CSV table of C-alpha atoms in Angstrom, one decimal:
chain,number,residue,atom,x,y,z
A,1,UNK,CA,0.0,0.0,0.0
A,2,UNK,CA,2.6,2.8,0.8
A,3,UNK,CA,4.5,1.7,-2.8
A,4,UNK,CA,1.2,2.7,-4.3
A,5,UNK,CA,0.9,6.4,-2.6
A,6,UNK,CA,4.9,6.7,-3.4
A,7,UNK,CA,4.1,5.9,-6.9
A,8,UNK,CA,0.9,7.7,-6.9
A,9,UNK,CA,2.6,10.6,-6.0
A,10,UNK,CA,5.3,10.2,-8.8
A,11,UNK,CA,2.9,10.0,-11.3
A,12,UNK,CA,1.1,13.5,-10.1
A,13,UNK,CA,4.4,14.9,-10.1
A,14,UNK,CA,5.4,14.0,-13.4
A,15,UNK,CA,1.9,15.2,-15.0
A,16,UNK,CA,3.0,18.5,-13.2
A,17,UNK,CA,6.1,18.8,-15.5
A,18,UNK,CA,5.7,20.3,-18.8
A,19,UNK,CA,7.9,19.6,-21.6
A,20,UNK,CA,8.8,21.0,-25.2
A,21,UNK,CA,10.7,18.4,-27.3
A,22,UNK,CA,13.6,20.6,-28.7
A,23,UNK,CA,14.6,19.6,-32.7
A,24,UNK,CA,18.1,19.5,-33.6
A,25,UNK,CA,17.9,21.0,-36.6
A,26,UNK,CA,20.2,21.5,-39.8
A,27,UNK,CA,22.7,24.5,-38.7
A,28,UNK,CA,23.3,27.7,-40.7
A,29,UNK,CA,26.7,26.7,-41.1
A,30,UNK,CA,25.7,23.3,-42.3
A,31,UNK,CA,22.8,24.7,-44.9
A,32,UNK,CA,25.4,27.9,-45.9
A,33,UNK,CA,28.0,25.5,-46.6
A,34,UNK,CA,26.1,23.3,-48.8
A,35,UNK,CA,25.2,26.2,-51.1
A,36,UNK,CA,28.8,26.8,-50.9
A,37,UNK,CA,27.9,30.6,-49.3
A,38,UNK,CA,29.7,29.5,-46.1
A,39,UNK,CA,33.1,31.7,-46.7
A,40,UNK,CA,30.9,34.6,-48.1
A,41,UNK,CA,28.8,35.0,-45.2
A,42,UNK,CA,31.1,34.6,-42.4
A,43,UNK,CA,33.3,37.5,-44.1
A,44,UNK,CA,30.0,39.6,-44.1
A,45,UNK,CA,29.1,38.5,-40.5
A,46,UNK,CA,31.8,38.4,-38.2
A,47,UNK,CA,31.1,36.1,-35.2
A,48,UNK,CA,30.3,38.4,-32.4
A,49,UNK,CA,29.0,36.5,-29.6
A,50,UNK,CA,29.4,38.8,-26.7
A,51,UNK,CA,26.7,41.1,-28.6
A,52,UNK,CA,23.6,39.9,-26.9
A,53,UNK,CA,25.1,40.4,-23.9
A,54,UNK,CA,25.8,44.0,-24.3
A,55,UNK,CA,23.3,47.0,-22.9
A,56,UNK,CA,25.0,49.9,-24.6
A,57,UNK,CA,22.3,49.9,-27.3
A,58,UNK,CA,23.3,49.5,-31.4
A,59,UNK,CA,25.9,46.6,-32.2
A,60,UNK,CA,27.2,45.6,-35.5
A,61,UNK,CA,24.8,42.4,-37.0
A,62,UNK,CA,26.6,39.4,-35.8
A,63,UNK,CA,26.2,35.4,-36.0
A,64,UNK,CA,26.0,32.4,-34.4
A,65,UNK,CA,26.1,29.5,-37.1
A,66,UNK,CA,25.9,26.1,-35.2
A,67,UNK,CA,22.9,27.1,-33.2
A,68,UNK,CA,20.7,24.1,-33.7
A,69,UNK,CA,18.3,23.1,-31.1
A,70,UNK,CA,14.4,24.6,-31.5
A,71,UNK,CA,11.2,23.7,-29.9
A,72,UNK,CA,7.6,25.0,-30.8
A,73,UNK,CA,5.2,27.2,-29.2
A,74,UNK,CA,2.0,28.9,-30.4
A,75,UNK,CA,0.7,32.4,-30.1
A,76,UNK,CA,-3.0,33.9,-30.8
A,77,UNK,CA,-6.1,32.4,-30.8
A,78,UNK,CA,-6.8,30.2,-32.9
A,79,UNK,CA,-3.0,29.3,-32.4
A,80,UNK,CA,-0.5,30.3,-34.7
A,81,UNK,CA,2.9,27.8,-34.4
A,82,UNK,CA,6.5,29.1,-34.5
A,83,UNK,CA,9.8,27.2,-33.6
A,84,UNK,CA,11.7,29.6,-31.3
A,85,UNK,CA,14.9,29.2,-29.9
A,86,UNK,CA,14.7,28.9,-26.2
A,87,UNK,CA,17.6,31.3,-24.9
A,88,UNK,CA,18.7,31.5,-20.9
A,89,UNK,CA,21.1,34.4,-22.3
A,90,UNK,CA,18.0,36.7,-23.6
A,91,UNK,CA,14.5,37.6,-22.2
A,92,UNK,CA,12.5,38.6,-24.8
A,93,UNK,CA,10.1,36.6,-26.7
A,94,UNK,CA,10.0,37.4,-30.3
A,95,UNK,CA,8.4,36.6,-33.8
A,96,UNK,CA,8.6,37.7,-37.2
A,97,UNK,CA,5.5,39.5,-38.4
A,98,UNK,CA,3.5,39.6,-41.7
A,99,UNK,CA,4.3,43.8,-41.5
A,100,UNK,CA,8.2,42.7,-42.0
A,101,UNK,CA,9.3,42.4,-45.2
A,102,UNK,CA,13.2,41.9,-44.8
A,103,UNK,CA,14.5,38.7,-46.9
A,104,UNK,CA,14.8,36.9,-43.6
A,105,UNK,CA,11.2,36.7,-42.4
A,106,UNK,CA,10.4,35.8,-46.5
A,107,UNK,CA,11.6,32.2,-45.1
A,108,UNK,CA,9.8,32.1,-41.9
A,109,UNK,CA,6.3,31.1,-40.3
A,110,UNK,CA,5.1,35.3,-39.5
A,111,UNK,CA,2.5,36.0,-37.1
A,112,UNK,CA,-0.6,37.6,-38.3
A,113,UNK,CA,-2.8,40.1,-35.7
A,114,UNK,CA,-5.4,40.0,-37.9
A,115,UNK,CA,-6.2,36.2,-37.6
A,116,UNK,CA,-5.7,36.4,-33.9
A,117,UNK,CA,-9.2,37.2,-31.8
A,118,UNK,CA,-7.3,38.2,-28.5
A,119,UNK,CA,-4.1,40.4,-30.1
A,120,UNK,CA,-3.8,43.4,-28.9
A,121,UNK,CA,-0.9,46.3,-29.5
A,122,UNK,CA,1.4,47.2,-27.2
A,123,UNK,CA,2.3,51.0,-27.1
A,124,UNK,CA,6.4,50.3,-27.7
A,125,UNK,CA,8.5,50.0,-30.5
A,126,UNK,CA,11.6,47.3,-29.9
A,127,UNK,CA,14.9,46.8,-31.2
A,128,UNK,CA,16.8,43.7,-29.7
A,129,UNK,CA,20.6,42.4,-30.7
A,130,UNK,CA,21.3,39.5,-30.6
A,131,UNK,CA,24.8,37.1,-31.0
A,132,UNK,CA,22.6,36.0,-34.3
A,133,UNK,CA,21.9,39.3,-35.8
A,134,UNK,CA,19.5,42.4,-34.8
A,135,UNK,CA,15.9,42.6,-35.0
A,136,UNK,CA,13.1,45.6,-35.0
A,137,UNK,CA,9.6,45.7,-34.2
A,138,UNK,CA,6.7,46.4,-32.3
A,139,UNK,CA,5.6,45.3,-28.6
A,140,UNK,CA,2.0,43.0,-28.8
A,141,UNK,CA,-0.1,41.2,-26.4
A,142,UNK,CA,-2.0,37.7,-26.8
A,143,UNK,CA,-2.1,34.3,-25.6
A,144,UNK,CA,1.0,32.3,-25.8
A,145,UNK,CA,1.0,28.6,-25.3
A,146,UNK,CA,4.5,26.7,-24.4
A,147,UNK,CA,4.3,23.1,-23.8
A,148,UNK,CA,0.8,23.1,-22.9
A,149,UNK,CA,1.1,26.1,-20.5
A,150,UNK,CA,-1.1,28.4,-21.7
A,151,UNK,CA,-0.2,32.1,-20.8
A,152,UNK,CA,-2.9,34.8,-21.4
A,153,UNK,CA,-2.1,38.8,-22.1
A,154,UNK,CA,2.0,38.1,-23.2
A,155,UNK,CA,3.8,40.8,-24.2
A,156,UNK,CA,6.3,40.1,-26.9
A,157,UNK,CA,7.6,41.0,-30.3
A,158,UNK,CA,6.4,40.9,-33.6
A,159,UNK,CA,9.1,41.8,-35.7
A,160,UNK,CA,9.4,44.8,-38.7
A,161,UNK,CA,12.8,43.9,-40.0
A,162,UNK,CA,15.7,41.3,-39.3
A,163,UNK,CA,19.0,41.3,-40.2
A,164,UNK,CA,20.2,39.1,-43.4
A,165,UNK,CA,21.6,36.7,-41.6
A,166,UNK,CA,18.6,35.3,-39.8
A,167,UNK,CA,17.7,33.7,-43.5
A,168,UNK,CA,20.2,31.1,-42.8
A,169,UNK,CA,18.4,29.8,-39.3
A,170,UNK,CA,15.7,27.6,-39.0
A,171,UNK,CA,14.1,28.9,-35.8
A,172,UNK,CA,11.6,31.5,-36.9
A,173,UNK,CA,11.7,34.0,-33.6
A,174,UNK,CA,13.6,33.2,-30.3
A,175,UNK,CA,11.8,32.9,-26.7
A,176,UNK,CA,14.1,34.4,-23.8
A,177,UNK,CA,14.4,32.8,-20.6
A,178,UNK,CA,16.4,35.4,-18.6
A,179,UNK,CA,15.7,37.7,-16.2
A,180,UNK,CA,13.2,40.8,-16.3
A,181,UNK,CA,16.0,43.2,-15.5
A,182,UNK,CA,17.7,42.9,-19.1
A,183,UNK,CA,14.3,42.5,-20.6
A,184,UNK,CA,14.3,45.2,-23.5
A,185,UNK,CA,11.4,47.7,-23.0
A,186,UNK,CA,11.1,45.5,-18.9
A,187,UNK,CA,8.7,43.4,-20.6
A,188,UNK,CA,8.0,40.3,-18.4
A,189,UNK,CA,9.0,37.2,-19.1
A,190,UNK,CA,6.9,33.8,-20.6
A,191,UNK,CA,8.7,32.0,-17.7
A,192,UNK,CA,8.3,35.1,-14.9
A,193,UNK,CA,4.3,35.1,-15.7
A,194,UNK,CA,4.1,31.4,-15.6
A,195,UNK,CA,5.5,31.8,-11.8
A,196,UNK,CA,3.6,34.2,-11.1
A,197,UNK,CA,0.5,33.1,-12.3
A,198,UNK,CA,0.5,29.7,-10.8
A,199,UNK,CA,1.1,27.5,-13.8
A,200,UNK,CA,3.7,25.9,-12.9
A,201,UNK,CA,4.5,23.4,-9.4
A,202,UNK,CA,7.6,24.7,-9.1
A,203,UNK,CA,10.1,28.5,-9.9
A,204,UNK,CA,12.1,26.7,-12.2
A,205,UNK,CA,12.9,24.8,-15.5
A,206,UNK,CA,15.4,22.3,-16.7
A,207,UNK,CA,17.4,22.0,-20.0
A,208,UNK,CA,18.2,18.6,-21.6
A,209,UNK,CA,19.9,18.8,-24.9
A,210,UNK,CA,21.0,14.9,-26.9
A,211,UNK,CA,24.8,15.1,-28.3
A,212,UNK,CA,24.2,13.0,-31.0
A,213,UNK,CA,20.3,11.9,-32.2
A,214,UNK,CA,17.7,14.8,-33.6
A,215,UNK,CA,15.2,13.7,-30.8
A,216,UNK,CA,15.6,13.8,-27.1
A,217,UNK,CA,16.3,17.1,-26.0
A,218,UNK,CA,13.7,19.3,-24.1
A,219,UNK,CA,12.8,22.3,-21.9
A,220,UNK,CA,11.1,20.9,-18.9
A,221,UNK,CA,8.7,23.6,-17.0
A,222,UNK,CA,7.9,23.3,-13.0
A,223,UNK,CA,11.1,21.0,-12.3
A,224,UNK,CA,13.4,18.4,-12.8
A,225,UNK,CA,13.3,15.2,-14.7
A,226,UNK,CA,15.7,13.0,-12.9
A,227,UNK,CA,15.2,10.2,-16.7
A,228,UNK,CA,17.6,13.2,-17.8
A,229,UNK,CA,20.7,12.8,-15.7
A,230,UNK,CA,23.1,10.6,-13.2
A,231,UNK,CA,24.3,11.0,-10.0
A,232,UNK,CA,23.5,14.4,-7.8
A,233,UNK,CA,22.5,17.5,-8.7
A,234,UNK,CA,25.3,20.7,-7.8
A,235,UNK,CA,23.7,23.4,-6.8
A,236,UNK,CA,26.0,26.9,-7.7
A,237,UNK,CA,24.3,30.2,-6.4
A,238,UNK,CA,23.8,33.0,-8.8
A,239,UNK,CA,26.2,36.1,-8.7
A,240,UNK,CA,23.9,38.4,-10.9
A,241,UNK,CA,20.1,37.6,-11.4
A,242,UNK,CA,20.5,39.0,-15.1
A,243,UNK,CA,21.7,36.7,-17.1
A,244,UNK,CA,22.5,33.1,-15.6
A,245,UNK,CA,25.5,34.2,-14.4
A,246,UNK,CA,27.6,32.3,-11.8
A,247,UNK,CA,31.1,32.3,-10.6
A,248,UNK,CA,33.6,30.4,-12.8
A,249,UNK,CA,36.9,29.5,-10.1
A,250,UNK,CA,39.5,28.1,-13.5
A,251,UNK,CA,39.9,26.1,-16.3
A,252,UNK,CA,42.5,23.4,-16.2
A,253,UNK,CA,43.9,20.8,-18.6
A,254,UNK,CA,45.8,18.5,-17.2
A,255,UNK,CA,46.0,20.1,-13.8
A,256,UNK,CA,47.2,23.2,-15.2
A,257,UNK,CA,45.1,25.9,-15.1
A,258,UNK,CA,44.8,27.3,-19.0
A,259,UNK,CA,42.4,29.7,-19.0
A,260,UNK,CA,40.0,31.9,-16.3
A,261,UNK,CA,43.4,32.2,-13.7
A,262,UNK,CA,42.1,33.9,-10.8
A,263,UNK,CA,38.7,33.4,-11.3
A,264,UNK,CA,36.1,35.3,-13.8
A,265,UNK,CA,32.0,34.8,-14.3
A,266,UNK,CA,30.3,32.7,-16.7
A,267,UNK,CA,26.6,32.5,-17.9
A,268,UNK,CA,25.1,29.0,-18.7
A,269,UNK,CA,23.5,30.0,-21.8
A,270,UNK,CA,21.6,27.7,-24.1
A,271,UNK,CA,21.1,30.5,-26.7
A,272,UNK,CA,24.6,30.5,-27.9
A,273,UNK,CA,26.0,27.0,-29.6
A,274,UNK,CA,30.2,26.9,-28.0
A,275,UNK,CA,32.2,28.1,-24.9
A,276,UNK,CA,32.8,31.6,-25.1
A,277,UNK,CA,35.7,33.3,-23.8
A,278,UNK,CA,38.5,36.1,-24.2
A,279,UNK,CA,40.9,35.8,-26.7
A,280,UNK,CA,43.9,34.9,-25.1
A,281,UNK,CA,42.5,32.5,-23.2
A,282,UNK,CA,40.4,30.4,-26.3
A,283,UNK,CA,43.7,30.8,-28.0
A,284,UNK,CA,45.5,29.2,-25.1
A,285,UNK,CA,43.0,26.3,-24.6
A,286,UNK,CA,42.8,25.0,-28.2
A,287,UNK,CA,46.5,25.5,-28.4
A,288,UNK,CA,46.8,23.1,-25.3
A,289,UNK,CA,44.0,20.3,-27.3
A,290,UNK,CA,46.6,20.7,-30.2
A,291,UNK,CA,44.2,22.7,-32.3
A,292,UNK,CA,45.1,25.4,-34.9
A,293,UNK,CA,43.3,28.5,-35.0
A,294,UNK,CA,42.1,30.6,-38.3
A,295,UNK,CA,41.8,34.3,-39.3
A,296,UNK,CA,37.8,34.1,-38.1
A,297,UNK,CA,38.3,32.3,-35.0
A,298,UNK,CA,37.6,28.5,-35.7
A,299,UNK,CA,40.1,26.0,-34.0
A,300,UNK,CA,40.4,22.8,-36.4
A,301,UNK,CA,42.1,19.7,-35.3
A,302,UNK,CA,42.7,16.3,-37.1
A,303,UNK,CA,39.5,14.2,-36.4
A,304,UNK,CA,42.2,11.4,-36.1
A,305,UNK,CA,43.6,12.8,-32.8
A,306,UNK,CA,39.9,13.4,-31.0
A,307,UNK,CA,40.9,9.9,-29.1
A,308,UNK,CA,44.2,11.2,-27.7
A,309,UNK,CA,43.2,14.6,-26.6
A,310,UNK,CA,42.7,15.9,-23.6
A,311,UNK,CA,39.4,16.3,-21.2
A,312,UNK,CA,39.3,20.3,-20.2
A,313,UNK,CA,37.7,21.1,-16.5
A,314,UNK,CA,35.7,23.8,-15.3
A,315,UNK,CA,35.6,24.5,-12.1
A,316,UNK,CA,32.8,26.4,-11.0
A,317,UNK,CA,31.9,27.9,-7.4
A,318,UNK,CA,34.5,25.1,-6.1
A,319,UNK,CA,32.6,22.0,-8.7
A,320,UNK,CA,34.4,20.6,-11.1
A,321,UNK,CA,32.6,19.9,-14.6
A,322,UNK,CA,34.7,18.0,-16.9
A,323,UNK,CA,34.5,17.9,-20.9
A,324,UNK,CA,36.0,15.6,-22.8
A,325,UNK,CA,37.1,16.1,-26.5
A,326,UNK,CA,34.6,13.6,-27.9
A,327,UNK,CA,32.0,16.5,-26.5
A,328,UNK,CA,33.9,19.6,-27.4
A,329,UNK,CA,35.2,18.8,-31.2
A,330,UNK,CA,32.7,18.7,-33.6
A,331,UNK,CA,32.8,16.6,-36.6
A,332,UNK,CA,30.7,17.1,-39.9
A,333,UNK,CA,31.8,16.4,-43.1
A,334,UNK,CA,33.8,19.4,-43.7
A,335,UNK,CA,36.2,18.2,-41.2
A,336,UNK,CA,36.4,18.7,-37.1
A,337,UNK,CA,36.4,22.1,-35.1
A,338,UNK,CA,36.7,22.3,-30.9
A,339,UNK,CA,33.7,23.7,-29.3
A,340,UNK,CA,36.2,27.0,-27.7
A,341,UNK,CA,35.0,30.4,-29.4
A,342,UNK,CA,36.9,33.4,-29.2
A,343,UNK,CA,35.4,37.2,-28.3
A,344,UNK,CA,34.4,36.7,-25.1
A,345,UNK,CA,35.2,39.2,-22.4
A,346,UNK,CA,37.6,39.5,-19.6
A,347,UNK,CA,34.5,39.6,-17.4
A,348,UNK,CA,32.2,36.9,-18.9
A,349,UNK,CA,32.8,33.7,-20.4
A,350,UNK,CA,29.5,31.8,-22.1
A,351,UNK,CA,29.2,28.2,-21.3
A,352,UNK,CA,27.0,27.3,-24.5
A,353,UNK,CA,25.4,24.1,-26.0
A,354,UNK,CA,28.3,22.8,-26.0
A,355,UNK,CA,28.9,22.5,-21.8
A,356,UNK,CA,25.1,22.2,-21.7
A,357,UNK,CA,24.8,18.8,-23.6
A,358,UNK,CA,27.4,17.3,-21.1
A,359,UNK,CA,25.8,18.5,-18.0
A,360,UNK,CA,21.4,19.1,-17.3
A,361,UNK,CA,20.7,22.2,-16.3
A,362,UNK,CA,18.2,23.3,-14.1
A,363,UNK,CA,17.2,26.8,-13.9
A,364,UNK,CA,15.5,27.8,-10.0
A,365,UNK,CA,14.2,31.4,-10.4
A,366,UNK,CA,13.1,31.3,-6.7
A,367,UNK,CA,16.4,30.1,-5.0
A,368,UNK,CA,18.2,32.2,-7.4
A,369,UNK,CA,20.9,29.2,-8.2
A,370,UNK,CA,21.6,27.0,-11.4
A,371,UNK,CA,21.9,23.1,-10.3
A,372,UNK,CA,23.9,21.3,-12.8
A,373,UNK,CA,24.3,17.0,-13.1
A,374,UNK,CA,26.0,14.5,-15.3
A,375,UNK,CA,23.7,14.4,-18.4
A,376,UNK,CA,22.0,10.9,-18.8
């Protein structure tokens, strides 16, 4: 009998959590390389990744081409469907619009008012930059549902123009999972209003994201999904409740600290694909895994070495999260790159898809802390 209540009470626990199956989708890189546009574009569009994360205002367009994993949500009602990106390192949610007539929402699912019986129009223009490019618009407010959570009077987005490079993704808008305070325009949050409004059991979601297979990886709302991960859960406290910003102690190969000496933040950020970090020390790092580094930043090593090289460790808040080079090299058929991206600042590195996939995230609002565990 007291199985039964413990398994009872598992299965109302599990129907609590709500979950978005994230694709893994073709890249830009991957669908600009096989139209042979690859070298073009990234002479165009620079790779700028620390350009979401600046507040000054106007930034140059910028790129992130390995960006790969989107899930599907609807706005309006009846419901109109859009893949988003779901991005810890933004908080806006954003869509393109039937009013935008820029080549990259030509390719893209836009939203239309008209169709929609509870839109309304918010009274604020919006400009947002992003690592991916830049996007301008107009602030709106209708129903948004997200993995069966619906949430009624959103503001978001419904973008007037986007920057060229946004063609190249698949995702049609992106869905920002950040915190109010570096909202543009303090709009609130699709995850702060599901708090709030008592849709979820519990302040927090979890990311799961599958190395290898196009199925698997999902946002969980309201909690954890243990299926996802072994062993405990680490618990880091957050140092600024902006981003997902926590305290980064080193990064050591071999014992040797390479990288991050004295200590330096990072922000576990699902909306940016590698590890992001300053210059010198990316440069170090690959240098270290035996990699050799090119005039836009990509590190490429001989995929006949990934065996022999080395596992690089993260220690962060006193934990130590180790990556090994079957995780952070990536191999396609145009050869094999490490997962270590260069322009990140001295203050903030970004610990990407690429950290992510190794280790389940869990995102508590409430607690203000990030729990990270081995990924199942």
């Amino acid at each position: 009998m007291k199985w039964l209540v413990v398994l009872s009470a598992l299965v109302a626990f599990s129907e609590c959590l709500h979950r978005i199956p994230l694709i893994k989708g073709k890249t830009a890189r991957q669908a600009l390389q096989e139209k042979g546009l690859w070298e073009k574009y990234r002479m165009m569009y620079p790779y700028k990744p620390m350009a979401k994360f600046d507040q000054s205002g106007i930034e140059s367009m910028t790129n992130d081409a390995d960006l790969s994993y989107y899930g599907v949500i609807s706005i309006g009602t009846p419901p109109q469907s859009f893949s988003v990106i779901f991005d810890t390192g933004s908080s806006n949610l954003w869509v393109p619009s039937v009013y935008c007539s820029s080549q990259a929402c030509q390719n893209h699912n836009k939203f239309n008012p008209q169709q929609s019986s509870t839109f309304k129009w918010g009274s604020e223009s919006l400009s947002i930059q992003y690592g991916t490019g830049s996007m301008t618009g107009h602030l709106a407010v209708d129903t948004v549902e997200v993995g069966g959570i619906s949430v009624a009077n959103q503001v978001f987005g419904i973008s007037q123009t986007e920057a060229p490079f946004m063609a190249s993704m698949v995702a049609d808008g992106i869905l920002g999972l950040a915190f109010q305070s570096i909202a543009s325009d303090n709009v609130v949050p699709v995850f702060d209003n599901m708090v709030s409004e008592g849709l979820v059991s519990q302040p927090m979601f979890s990311v799961y994201l599958s190395s290898q297979s196009e199925q698997g990886s999902e946002v969980v709302f309201g909690g954890v999904d243990s299926s996802h991960y072994t062993g405990q859960i680490t618990w880091i406290p957050l140092t600024s409740a902006t981003y997902w910003q926590i305290s980064m102690d080193s990064v050591t190969i071999n014992g040797q600290t390479v990288a991050c000496s004295g200590g330096c933040q990072a922000i576990i950020d699902t909306g940016t694909s590698l590890i992001v970090g300053p210059t010198s020390d990316i440069s170090n790092m690959n240098s270290w895994v035996g990699a050799s580094t090119d005039q836009y930043g990509d590190a490429t090593v001989n995929c006949q070495n990934i065996g022999n090289m080395p596992d690089v460790t993260f220690t962060l808040n006193g934990n130590a999260f180790t990556i090994p080079a079957s995780a952070y090299v990536s191999q396609t058929s145009y050869g094999c790159n490490t997962g270590f991206g260069q322009g990140g600042s001295d203050q903030l590195w970004i610990l990407g898809d690429v950290f992510i996939r190794e280790y389940y995230a869990v995102f508590d609002s409430q607690a203000q802390q990030i729990g990270l565990a081995t990924s199942a």
